[in-house]
Amino acid sequence: MSTSTPPWPRLRNIGSVQLMTQLGTELGLTVQQCLENTGLDVMALADGQAQVEAAQELQVVANLLESLPEQPLLGLLAGRRYQLSRYGIWGYALLSSASLGEALEMGLRYIDLTFAFCRIKAREEASGHWLVVDDSWIAPELRRFLLLRDSSAITRIQRELTGLRQPFKSVQLALPAPPAALLSAYTEAYGCTPQFDAAETLLELDPELLARGLPGDNPAVRQACEQQCHQLLQRYRVRDGLAGRVRELLLEGGAALPDMPSVAARLHLTERTLRRRLSDEQTSFRQLQEETREALAEELLRVPGLSLDEVAQRLGYGEVSSFVHAFRRWKGISPRRFARQLRN
């Protein structure tokens, strides 16, 4: 496993564990084999609203890979199960968007409500528009499965939104080419034959397609869905223990976020002890700062009349450009565009 603090929320809906357990049982495993070492049982699977820890879902992935080594297409088999209806309010928010482009922005804004472990971001360059699927945070032994699962799940979602078998102009996968006998399964999963051995995984968007209206366009439903997404995301980001206390102190910072020495002093701890104890809780002061800045940025951009300079200063950025860069990293769009969408 990677020693870096993972960028995904610790808590997530149990729906993905349900889907992967179903896949495992259809391929001959027992529920117990799928859930081994997770602390979950068949009764837990019955509650569709339950939350699980990311580590529990990753253990399910590890169990499938260990028990089904003869299934080279396991990631693709999993990805096709992730239809929009499985994503709850996040899926309804996308379906009620005015256009595919708006659905994309909405989806990336609340990406932490999905089941993805890969980090998914938008990239716009002179050469084209892309979705970047980054698997660098994932443990090497789980990376191939999750890269294929998450990227093919994105394709499944795009197909539902567009009605097109090939929703991307091209697909590049940062994976070795499969045996020739398996290539057709990749073409079926993505709607086109991917380019393999790429430097990074890229799904190329069609700008004309992004402007296309969606049949479910409903501003009232979209606004209600976004409000629920926002509230749900805040609940997922809640932390317990020392990490929770640190986050509270960061949120209470006033004119600017406090630094690590200030927080450690408030907690009557040395910086070294604070760092060690946060590491024991599988996080870091920097990660908590990032989470807090992202959450505060969303709230501050909702305030009419507050300039980007003021928002950047409140979040502890010396330059507006640094804040804009960070916000694009979090949300895939600029803060100005995000604020405009909130007020439309």
mmCIF file of C-alpha atoms in Angstrom:
data_model
loop_
_atom_site.group_PDB
_atom_site.id
_atom_site.type_symbol
_atom_site.label_atom_id
_atom_site.label_comp_id
_atom_site.label_asym_id
_atom_site.label_seq_id
_atom_site.Cartn_x
_atom_site.Cartn_y
_atom_site.Cartn_z
ATOM 1 C CA MET A 1 0.000 0.000 0.000
ATOM 2 C CA SER A 2 1.064 3.598 -0.606
ATOM 3 C CA THR A 3 2.351 5.392 2.468
ATOM 4 C CA SER A 4 0.978 8.747 1.270
ATOM 5 C CA THR A 5 -2.301 9.936 2.718
ATOM 6 C CA PRO A 6 -5.003 8.885 0.225
ATOM 7 C CA PRO A 7 -7.101 11.681 -1.316
ATOM 8 C CA TRP A 8 -10.475 9.930 -1.024
ATOM 9 C CA PRO A 9 -12.887 10.264 1.944
ATOM 10 C CA ARG A 10 -12.544 7.617 4.643
ATOM 11 C CA LEU A 11 -16.284 6.866 4.537
ATOM 12 C CA ARG A 12 -18.268 5.859 1.469
ATOM 13 C CA ASN A 13 -21.611 4.269 0.623
ATOM 14 C CA ILE A 14 -21.744 0.464 0.780
ATOM 15 C CA GLY A 15 -23.141 0.240 -2.765
ATOM 16 C CA SER A 16 -19.792 -0.518 -4.375
ATOM 17 C CA VAL A 17 -19.079 -3.321 -1.903
ATOM 18 C CA GLN A 18 -22.496 -4.750 -2.779
ATOM 19 C CA LEU A 19 -21.714 -4.650 -6.512
ATOM 20 C CA MET A 20 -18.320 -6.298 -6.143
ATOM 21 C CA THR A 21 -19.696 -8.971 -3.830
ATOM 22 C CA GLN A 22 -22.374 -9.747 -6.408
ATOM 23 C CA LEU A 23 -19.669 -10.024 -9.061
ATOM 24 C CA GLY A 24 -17.638 -12.343 -6.856
ATOM 25 C CA THR A 25 -20.555 -14.651 -6.107
ATOM 26 C CA GLU A 26 -21.504 -14.827 -9.784
ATOM 27 C CA LEU A 27 -17.949 -15.966 -10.497
ATOM 28 C CA GLY A 28 -18.162 -18.746 -7.924
ATOM 29 C CA LEU A 29 -17.063 -17.170 -4.637
ATOM 30 C CA THR A 30 -19.021 -17.171 -1.412
ATOM 31 C CA VAL A 31 -20.079 -13.941 0.296
ATOM 32 C CA GLN A 32 -17.701 -14.834 3.114
ATOM 33 C CA GLN A 33 -14.771 -15.069 0.687
ATOM 34 C CA CYS A 34 -15.636 -11.652 -0.763
ATOM 35 C CA LEU A 35 -15.903 -10.025 2.677
ATOM 36 C CA GLU A 36 -13.012 -11.777 4.411
ATOM 37 C CA ASN A 37 -11.040 -9.516 6.784
ATOM 38 C CA THR A 38 -13.422 -6.579 6.218
ATOM 39 C CA GLY A 39 -15.470 -6.842 9.411
ATOM 40 C CA LEU A 40 -18.599 -6.896 7.208
ATOM 41 C CA ASP A 41 -21.135 -9.684 6.852
ATOM 42 C CA VAL A 42 -24.200 -10.502 4.779
ATOM 43 C CA MET A 43 -26.434 -8.488 7.128
ATOM 44 C CA ALA A 44 -24.354 -5.372 6.518
ATOM 45 C CA LEU A 45 -24.853 -5.793 2.770
ATOM 46 C CA ALA A 46 -28.621 -5.663 3.228
ATOM 47 C CA ASP A 47 -28.540 -1.984 4.257
ATOM 48 C CA GLY A 48 -28.233 0.056 1.068
ATOM 49 C CA GLN A 49 -27.752 3.294 3.036
ATOM 50 C CA ALA A 50 -24.920 1.982 5.205
ATOM 51 C CA GLN A 51 -21.449 3.491 5.090
ATOM 52 C CA VAL A 52 -18.197 1.558 5.003
ATOM 53 C CA GLU A 53 -14.598 2.640 5.308
ATOM 54 C CA ALA A 54 -12.528 2.963 2.169
ATOM 55 C CA ALA A 55 -10.121 0.396 3.621
ATOM 56 C CA GLN A 56 -12.956 -2.138 3.840
ATOM 57 C CA GLU A 57 -13.834 -1.684 0.165
ATOM 58 C CA LEU A 58 -10.186 -1.981 -0.815
ATOM 59 C CA GLN A 59 -10.017 -5.243 1.132
ATOM 60 C CA VAL A 60 -12.953 -6.561 -0.933
ATOM 61 C CA VAL A 61 -10.971 -5.692 -4.077
ATOM 62 C CA ALA A 62 -7.943 -7.539 -2.692
ATOM 63 C CA ASN A 63 -10.120 -10.561 -1.872
ATOM 64 C CA LEU A 64 -11.503 -10.730 -5.417
ATOM 65 C CA LEU A 65 -8.053 -10.485 -6.957
ATOM 66 C CA GLU A 66 -6.628 -13.168 -4.672
ATOM 67 C CA SER A 67 -9.534 -15.567 -5.189
ATOM 68 C CA LEU A 68 -10.005 -15.007 -8.931
ATOM 69 C CA PRO A 69 -6.485 -14.857 -10.411
ATOM 70 C CA GLU A 70 -7.705 -16.511 -13.605
ATOM 71 C CA GLN A 71 -9.988 -13.554 -14.459
ATOM 72 C CA PRO A 72 -7.874 -11.081 -16.509
ATOM 73 C CA LEU A 73 -10.938 -8.952 -17.317
ATOM 74 C CA LEU A 74 -12.127 -8.626 -13.734
ATOM 75 C CA GLY A 75 -11.792 -4.817 -13.658
ATOM 76 C CA LEU A 76 -13.850 -4.425 -16.840
ATOM 77 C CA LEU A 77 -16.465 -6.878 -15.572
ATOM 78 C CA ALA A 78 -16.796 -4.773 -12.436
ATOM 79 C CA GLY A 79 -16.898 -1.408 -14.198
ATOM 80 C CA ARG A 80 -19.906 -2.185 -16.348
ATOM 81 C CA ARG A 81 -22.025 -2.668 -13.213
ATOM 82 C CA TYR A 82 -21.718 0.964 -12.125
ATOM 83 C CA GLN A 83 -24.761 2.476 -13.820
ATOM 84 C CA LEU A 84 -25.955 5.942 -12.785
ATOM 85 C CA SER A 85 -28.821 4.642 -10.665
ATOM 86 C CA ARG A 86 -26.230 3.092 -8.322
ATOM 87 C CA TYR A 87 -24.848 6.509 -7.381
ATOM 88 C CA GLY A 88 -27.946 7.842 -5.653
ATOM 89 C CA ILE A 89 -28.350 11.622 -5.510
ATOM 90 C CA TRP A 90 -25.075 12.189 -7.403
ATOM 91 C CA GLY A 91 -26.467 10.254 -10.364
ATOM 92 C CA TYR A 92 -29.750 12.188 -10.309
ATOM 93 C CA ALA A 93 -27.807 15.469 -10.256
ATOM 94 C CA LEU A 94 -26.039 14.470 -13.472
ATOM 95 C CA LEU A 95 -29.227 13.288 -15.163
ATOM 96 C CA SER A 96 -30.992 16.592 -14.403
ATOM 97 C CA SER A 97 -28.144 18.717 -15.829
ATOM 98 C CA ALA A 98 -28.768 20.992 -18.797
ATOM 99 C CA SER A 99 -25.903 19.638 -20.904
ATOM 100 C CA LEU A 100 -23.235 16.977 -20.876
ATOM 101 C CA GLY A 101 -20.659 19.645 -20.046
ATOM 102 C CA GLU A 102 -22.654 20.781 -17.040
ATOM 103 C CA ALA A 103 -23.112 17.172 -15.940
ATOM 104 C CA LEU A 104 -19.359 16.673 -16.193
ATOM 105 C CA GLU A 105 -18.649 19.724 -14.029
ATOM 106 C CA MET A 106 -21.269 18.667 -11.490
ATOM 107 C CA GLY A 107 -19.866 15.158 -11.386
ATOM 108 C CA LEU A 108 -16.303 16.337 -10.799
ATOM 109 C CA ARG A 109 -17.387 18.861 -8.186
ATOM 110 C CA TYR A 110 -18.836 16.064 -6.072
ATOM 111 C CA ILE A 111 -16.542 13.261 -7.223
ATOM 112 C CA ASP A 112 -15.984 12.166 -3.615
ATOM 113 C CA LEU A 113 -19.608 10.943 -3.538
ATOM 114 C CA THR A 114 -18.794 8.312 -6.156
ATOM 115 C CA PHE A 115 -17.119 4.938 -5.723
ATOM 116 C CA ALA A 116 -13.951 5.882 -7.606
ATOM 117 C CA PHE A 117 -10.544 5.394 -6.022
ATOM 118 C CA CYS A 118 -8.735 6.815 -9.041
ATOM 119 C CA ARG A 119 -8.603 10.612 -9.001
ATOM 120 C CA ILE A 120 -10.584 11.964 -11.962
ATOM 121 C CA LYS A 121 -9.952 15.470 -13.275
ATOM 122 C CA ALA A 122 -10.705 17.508 -16.359
ATOM 123 C CA ARG A 123 -7.900 18.843 -18.537
ATOM 124 C CA GLU A 124 -8.304 21.360 -21.333
ATOM 125 C CA GLU A 125 -5.417 21.917 -23.741
ATOM 126 C CA ALA A 126 -4.949 23.189 -27.269
ATOM 127 C CA SER A 127 -4.794 19.553 -28.375
ATOM 128 C CA GLY A 128 -8.131 18.612 -26.832
ATOM 129 C CA HIS A 129 -10.338 18.084 -23.802
ATOM 130 C CA TRP A 130 -9.637 15.137 -21.544
ATOM 131 C CA LEU A 131 -10.659 13.325 -18.406
ATOM 132 C CA VAL A 132 -7.511 12.269 -16.585
ATOM 133 C CA VAL A 133 -7.807 9.072 -14.533
ATOM 134 C CA ASP A 134 -4.970 9.055 -11.998
ATOM 135 C CA ASP A 135 -4.199 5.800 -10.191
ATOM 136 C CA SER A 136 -0.964 6.947 -8.533
ATOM 137 C CA TRP A 137 -2.420 6.865 -5.003
ATOM 138 C CA ILE A 138 -3.513 3.247 -5.277
ATOM 139 C CA ALA A 139 -1.460 0.314 -4.001
ATOM 140 C CA PRO A 140 0.366 -1.363 -6.931
ATOM 141 C CA GLU A 141 -1.341 -4.726 -6.410
ATOM 142 C CA LEU A 142 -4.802 -3.117 -6.747
ATOM 143 C CA ARG A 143 -3.967 -0.531 -9.400
ATOM 144 C CA ARG A 144 -4.811 -2.394 -12.602
ATOM 145 C CA PHE A 145 -8.184 -3.569 -11.342
ATOM 146 C CA LEU A 146 -9.237 -0.146 -10.057
ATOM 147 C CA LEU A 147 -7.959 1.722 -13.100
ATOM 148 C CA LEU A 148 -9.991 -0.542 -15.386
ATOM 149 C CA ARG A 149 -13.002 -0.522 -13.067
ATOM 150 C CA ASP A 150 -13.111 3.239 -12.633
ATOM 151 C CA SER A 151 -12.340 4.199 -16.244
ATOM 152 C CA SER A 152 -14.857 1.738 -17.686
ATOM 153 C CA ALA A 153 -17.436 2.899 -15.124
ATOM 154 C CA ILE A 154 -16.933 6.462 -16.383
ATOM 155 C CA THR A 155 -17.593 5.178 -19.891
ATOM 156 C CA ARG A 156 -20.757 3.469 -18.701
ATOM 157 C CA ILE A 157 -21.983 6.740 -17.166
ATOM 158 C CA GLN A 158 -21.168 8.708 -20.327
ATOM 159 C CA ARG A 159 -23.088 6.174 -22.388
ATOM 160 C CA GLU A 160 -26.144 6.602 -20.193
ATOM 161 C CA LEU A 161 -25.966 10.380 -20.473
ATOM 162 C CA THR A 162 -25.337 10.523 -24.232
ATOM 163 C CA GLY A 163 -26.973 7.370 -25.549
ATOM 164 C CA LEU A 164 -23.792 6.744 -27.559
ATOM 165 C CA ARG A 165 -21.876 3.499 -27.651
ATOM 166 C CA GLN A 166 -18.633 5.480 -28.080
ATOM 167 C CA PRO A 167 -18.906 8.484 -25.757
ATOM 168 C CA PHE A 168 -15.183 9.380 -25.973
ATOM 169 C CA LYS A 169 -13.221 10.317 -29.087
ATOM 170 C CA SER A 170 -10.295 8.191 -27.938
ATOM 171 C CA VAL A 171 -9.049 6.307 -24.887
ATOM 172 C CA GLN A 172 -5.468 5.981 -23.671
ATOM 173 C CA LEU A 173 -4.657 3.508 -20.906
ATOM 174 C CA ALA A 174 -1.510 3.527 -18.792
ATOM 175 C CA LEU A 175 -1.478 -0.268 -18.925
ATOM 176 C CA PRO A 176 0.324 -2.857 -21.038
ATOM 177 C CA ALA A 177 -1.578 -4.167 -24.031
ATOM 178 C CA PRO A 178 -3.580 -7.316 -23.251
ATOM 179 C CA PRO A 179 -3.285 -10.551 -25.221
ATOM 180 C CA ALA A 180 -4.899 -10.245 -28.670
ATOM 181 C CA ALA A 181 -7.703 -12.598 -27.638
ATOM 182 C CA LEU A 182 -8.857 -10.132 -24.966
ATOM 183 C CA LEU A 183 -8.676 -6.955 -27.036
ATOM 184 C CA SER A 184 -12.317 -7.111 -28.139
ATOM 185 C CA ALA A 185 -13.441 -6.910 -24.501
ATOM 186 C CA TYR A 186 -11.616 -3.584 -24.145
ATOM 187 C CA THR A 187 -13.152 -2.281 -27.364
ATOM 188 C CA GLU A 188 -16.577 -3.259 -26.094
ATOM 189 C CA ALA A 189 -16.003 -1.644 -22.695
ATOM 190 C CA TYR A 190 -14.823 1.726 -24.087
ATOM 191 C CA GLY A 191 -16.606 1.837 -27.449
ATOM 192 C CA CYS A 192 -13.237 2.116 -29.210
ATOM 193 C CA THR A 193 -9.927 0.299 -29.148
ATOM 194 C CA PRO A 194 -7.730 1.960 -26.508
ATOM 195 C CA GLN A 195 -4.128 2.977 -26.988
ATOM 196 C CA PHE A 196 -2.061 1.024 -24.451
ATOM 197 C CA ASP A 197 1.241 1.782 -22.717
ATOM 198 C CA ALA A 198 0.264 5.464 -22.469
ATOM 199 C CA ALA A 199 2.038 7.784 -20.035
ATOM 200 C CA GLU A 200 -1.293 8.406 -18.292
ATOM 201 C CA THR A 201 -4.894 7.299 -18.651
ATOM 202 C CA LEU A 202 -6.863 9.797 -20.725
ATOM 203 C CA LEU A 203 -10.452 9.771 -21.968
ATOM 204 C CA GLU A 204 -10.819 12.291 -24.798
ATOM 205 C CA LEU A 205 -13.983 14.417 -24.720
ATOM 206 C CA ASP A 206 -15.774 15.762 -27.782
ATOM 207 C CA PRO A 207 -16.360 19.542 -27.320
ATOM 208 C CA GLU A 208 -19.451 19.429 -29.532
ATOM 209 C CA LEU A 209 -20.857 16.623 -27.423
ATOM 210 C CA LEU A 210 -20.245 18.600 -24.212
ATOM 211 C CA ALA A 211 -22.572 21.324 -25.483
ATOM 212 C CA ARG A 212 -25.373 18.881 -26.268
ATOM 213 C CA GLY A 213 -28.508 19.241 -24.139
ATOM 214 C CA LEU A 214 -29.669 16.373 -21.966
ATOM 215 C CA PRO A 215 -33.259 15.088 -22.014
ATOM 216 C CA GLY A 216 -33.548 15.185 -18.216
ATOM 217 C CA ASP A 217 -32.718 18.909 -17.944
ATOM 218 C CA ASN A 218 -34.612 20.182 -14.890
ATOM 219 C CA PRO A 219 -33.247 23.248 -13.028
ATOM 220 C CA ALA A 220 -35.410 22.721 -9.929
ATOM 221 C CA VAL A 221 -34.430 19.071 -9.550
ATOM 222 C CA ARG A 222 -30.799 19.902 -10.298
ATOM 223 C CA GLN A 223 -30.681 22.568 -7.578
ATOM 224 C CA ALA A 224 -32.273 20.250 -5.017
ATOM 225 C CA CYS A 225 -29.870 17.449 -5.937
ATOM 226 C CA GLU A 226 -26.852 19.723 -5.661
ATOM 227 C CA GLN A 227 -27.905 20.896 -2.203
ATOM 228 C CA GLN A 228 -28.164 17.288 -1.078
ATOM 229 C CA CYS A 229 -24.806 16.451 -2.670
ATOM 230 C CA HIS A 230 -23.221 19.345 -0.798
ATOM 231 C CA GLN A 231 -24.672 18.259 2.541
ATOM 232 C CA LEU A 232 -23.737 14.630 1.993
ATOM 233 C CA LEU A 233 -20.180 15.528 1.044
ATOM 234 C CA GLN A 234 -19.745 17.497 4.270
ATOM 235 C CA ARG A 235 -20.911 14.476 6.276
ATOM 236 C CA TYR A 236 -18.453 12.214 4.457
ATOM 237 C CA ARG A 237 -15.636 14.602 5.288
ATOM 238 C CA VAL A 238 -16.355 14.589 9.007
ATOM 239 C CA ARG A 239 -13.490 13.061 10.948
ATOM 240 C CA ASP A 240 -13.345 11.569 14.431
ATOM 241 C CA GLY A 241 -10.588 11.468 17.037
ATOM 242 C CA LEU A 242 -7.645 13.825 16.978
ATOM 243 C CA ALA A 243 -8.092 14.463 13.241
ATOM 244 C CA GLY A 244 -11.603 15.714 13.947
ATOM 245 C CA ARG A 245 -10.328 18.072 16.644
ATOM 246 C CA VAL A 246 -7.595 19.396 14.325
ATOM 247 C CA ARG A 247 -10.168 20.037 11.611
ATOM 248 C CA GLU A 248 -12.351 21.933 14.111
ATOM 249 C CA LEU A 249 -9.404 24.146 15.057
ATOM 250 C CA LEU A 250 -8.624 24.786 11.408
ATOM 251 C CA LEU A 251 -12.222 25.807 10.781
ATOM 252 C CA GLU A 252 -12.118 28.144 13.793
ATOM 253 C CA GLY A 253 -9.017 29.870 12.436
ATOM 254 C CA GLY A 254 -10.625 33.236 11.809
ATOM 255 C CA ALA A 255 -8.763 35.491 9.398
ATOM 256 C CA ALA A 256 -6.439 32.715 8.195
ATOM 257 C CA LEU A 257 -5.971 28.998 8.722
ATOM 258 C CA PRO A 258 -3.643 28.321 11.672
ATOM 259 C CA ASP A 259 -0.358 26.553 11.019
ATOM 260 C CA MET A 260 0.841 23.307 12.586
ATOM 261 C CA PRO A 261 2.752 24.895 15.511
ATOM 262 C CA SER A 262 -0.348 26.905 16.476
ATOM 263 C CA VAL A 263 -2.638 23.870 16.340
ATOM 264 C CA ALA A 264 -0.170 21.711 18.260
ATOM 265 C CA ALA A 265 0.045 24.386 20.976
ATOM 266 C CA ARG A 266 -3.744 24.575 21.239
ATOM 267 C CA LEU A 267 -3.820 20.805 21.723
ATOM 268 C CA HIS A 268 -0.926 20.897 24.251
ATOM 269 C CA LEU A 269 1.120 18.604 22.012
ATOM 270 C CA THR A 270 4.513 18.862 20.393
ATOM 271 C CA GLU A 271 4.536 19.027 16.621
ATOM 272 C CA ARG A 272 6.247 15.656 16.507
ATOM 273 C CA THR A 273 3.545 14.048 18.671
ATOM 274 C CA LEU A 274 0.782 15.648 16.634
ATOM 275 C CA ARG A 275 2.358 14.378 13.432
ATOM 276 C CA ARG A 276 2.738 10.858 14.822
ATOM 277 C CA ARG A 277 -0.792 10.647 16.199
ATOM 278 C CA LEU A 278 -2.315 11.908 12.969
ATOM 279 C CA SER A 279 -0.276 9.306 11.115
ATOM 280 C CA ASP A 280 -1.766 6.666 13.432
ATOM 281 C CA GLU A 281 -5.195 7.864 12.255
ATOM 282 C CA GLN A 282 -4.023 7.492 8.622
ATOM 283 C CA THR A 283 -3.964 11.200 7.859
ATOM 284 C CA SER A 284 -1.626 14.198 8.122
ATOM 285 C CA PHE A 285 -1.816 17.867 9.045
ATOM 286 C CA ARG A 286 -1.311 18.789 5.388
ATOM 287 C CA GLN A 287 -4.156 16.537 4.276
ATOM 288 C CA LEU A 288 -6.478 18.050 6.893
ATOM 289 C CA GLN A 289 -5.468 21.534 5.766
ATOM 290 C CA GLU A 290 -6.322 20.609 2.183
ATOM 291 C CA GLU A 291 -9.695 19.148 3.165
ATOM 292 C CA THR A 292 -10.506 22.236 5.225
ATOM 293 C CA ARG A 293 -9.426 24.641 2.501
ATOM 294 C CA GLU A 294 -11.540 22.819 -0.067
ATOM 295 C CA ALA A 295 -14.618 22.832 2.160
ATOM 296 C CA LEU A 296 -14.130 26.497 3.126
ATOM 297 C CA ALA A 297 -13.536 27.492 -0.487
ATOM 298 C CA GLU A 298 -16.918 26.033 -1.461
ATOM 299 C CA GLU A 299 -18.644 27.937 1.352
ATOM 300 C CA LEU A 300 -16.848 31.241 0.721
ATOM 301 C CA LEU A 301 -17.568 31.149 -3.005
ATOM 302 C CA ARG A 302 -21.251 30.962 -2.158
ATOM 303 C CA VAL A 303 -21.046 34.385 -0.466
ATOM 304 C CA PRO A 304 -22.114 37.193 -2.843
ATOM 305 C CA GLY A 305 -19.650 40.063 -3.145
ATOM 306 C CA LEU A 306 -16.630 38.223 -1.777
ATOM 307 C CA SER A 307 -13.674 38.649 -4.137
ATOM 308 C CA LEU A 308 -11.220 35.920 -5.083
ATOM 309 C CA ASP A 309 -8.511 37.952 -3.331
ATOM 310 C CA GLU A 310 -10.476 37.799 -0.083
ATOM 311 C CA VAL A 311 -11.207 34.091 -0.455
ATOM 312 C CA ALA A 312 -7.555 33.323 -1.189
ATOM 313 C CA GLN A 313 -6.409 35.378 1.812
ATOM 314 C CA ARG A 314 -8.899 33.663 4.127
ATOM 315 C CA LEU A 315 -7.581 30.274 3.017
ATOM 316 C CA GLY A 316 -3.973 31.237 3.613
ATOM 317 C CA TYR A 317 -2.800 31.690 0.008
ATOM 318 C CA GLY A 318 -0.354 34.514 -0.605
ATOM 319 C CA GLU A 319 -1.311 34.746 -4.285
ATOM 320 C CA VAL A 320 -4.690 34.378 -5.970
ATOM 321 C CA SER A 321 -3.005 32.303 -8.662
ATOM 322 C CA SER A 322 -2.004 29.710 -6.050
ATOM 323 C CA PHE A 323 -5.611 29.457 -4.873
ATOM 324 C CA VAL A 324 -6.894 29.144 -8.456
ATOM 325 C CA HIS A 325 -4.389 26.369 -9.137
ATOM 326 C CA ALA A 326 -5.412 24.492 -5.966
ATOM 327 C CA PHE A 327 -9.104 24.885 -6.729
ATOM 328 C CA ARG A 328 -8.647 23.496 -10.216
ATOM 329 C CA ARG A 329 -6.851 20.534 -8.663
ATOM 330 C CA TRP A 330 -9.785 19.934 -6.306
ATOM 331 C CA LYS A 331 -12.709 20.556 -8.648
ATOM 332 C CA GLY A 332 -11.402 20.507 -12.214
ATOM 333 C CA ILE A 333 -12.733 24.036 -12.920
ATOM 334 C CA SER A 334 -11.809 27.591 -11.944
ATOM 335 C CA PRO A 335 -13.278 29.184 -8.783
ATOM 336 C CA ARG A 336 -14.898 31.948 -10.868
ATOM 337 C CA ARG A 337 -16.721 29.392 -12.977
ATOM 338 C CA PHE A 338 -17.721 27.435 -9.873
ATOM 339 C CA ALA A 339 -19.146 30.592 -8.252
ATOM 340 C CA ARG A 340 -21.014 31.501 -11.436
ATOM 341 C CA GLN A 341 -22.657 28.111 -11.587
ATOM 342 C CA LEU A 342 -23.753 28.362 -7.967
ATOM 343 C CA ARG A 343 -25.555 31.642 -8.642
ATOM 344 C CA ASN A 344 -27.202 30.700 -11.941
#
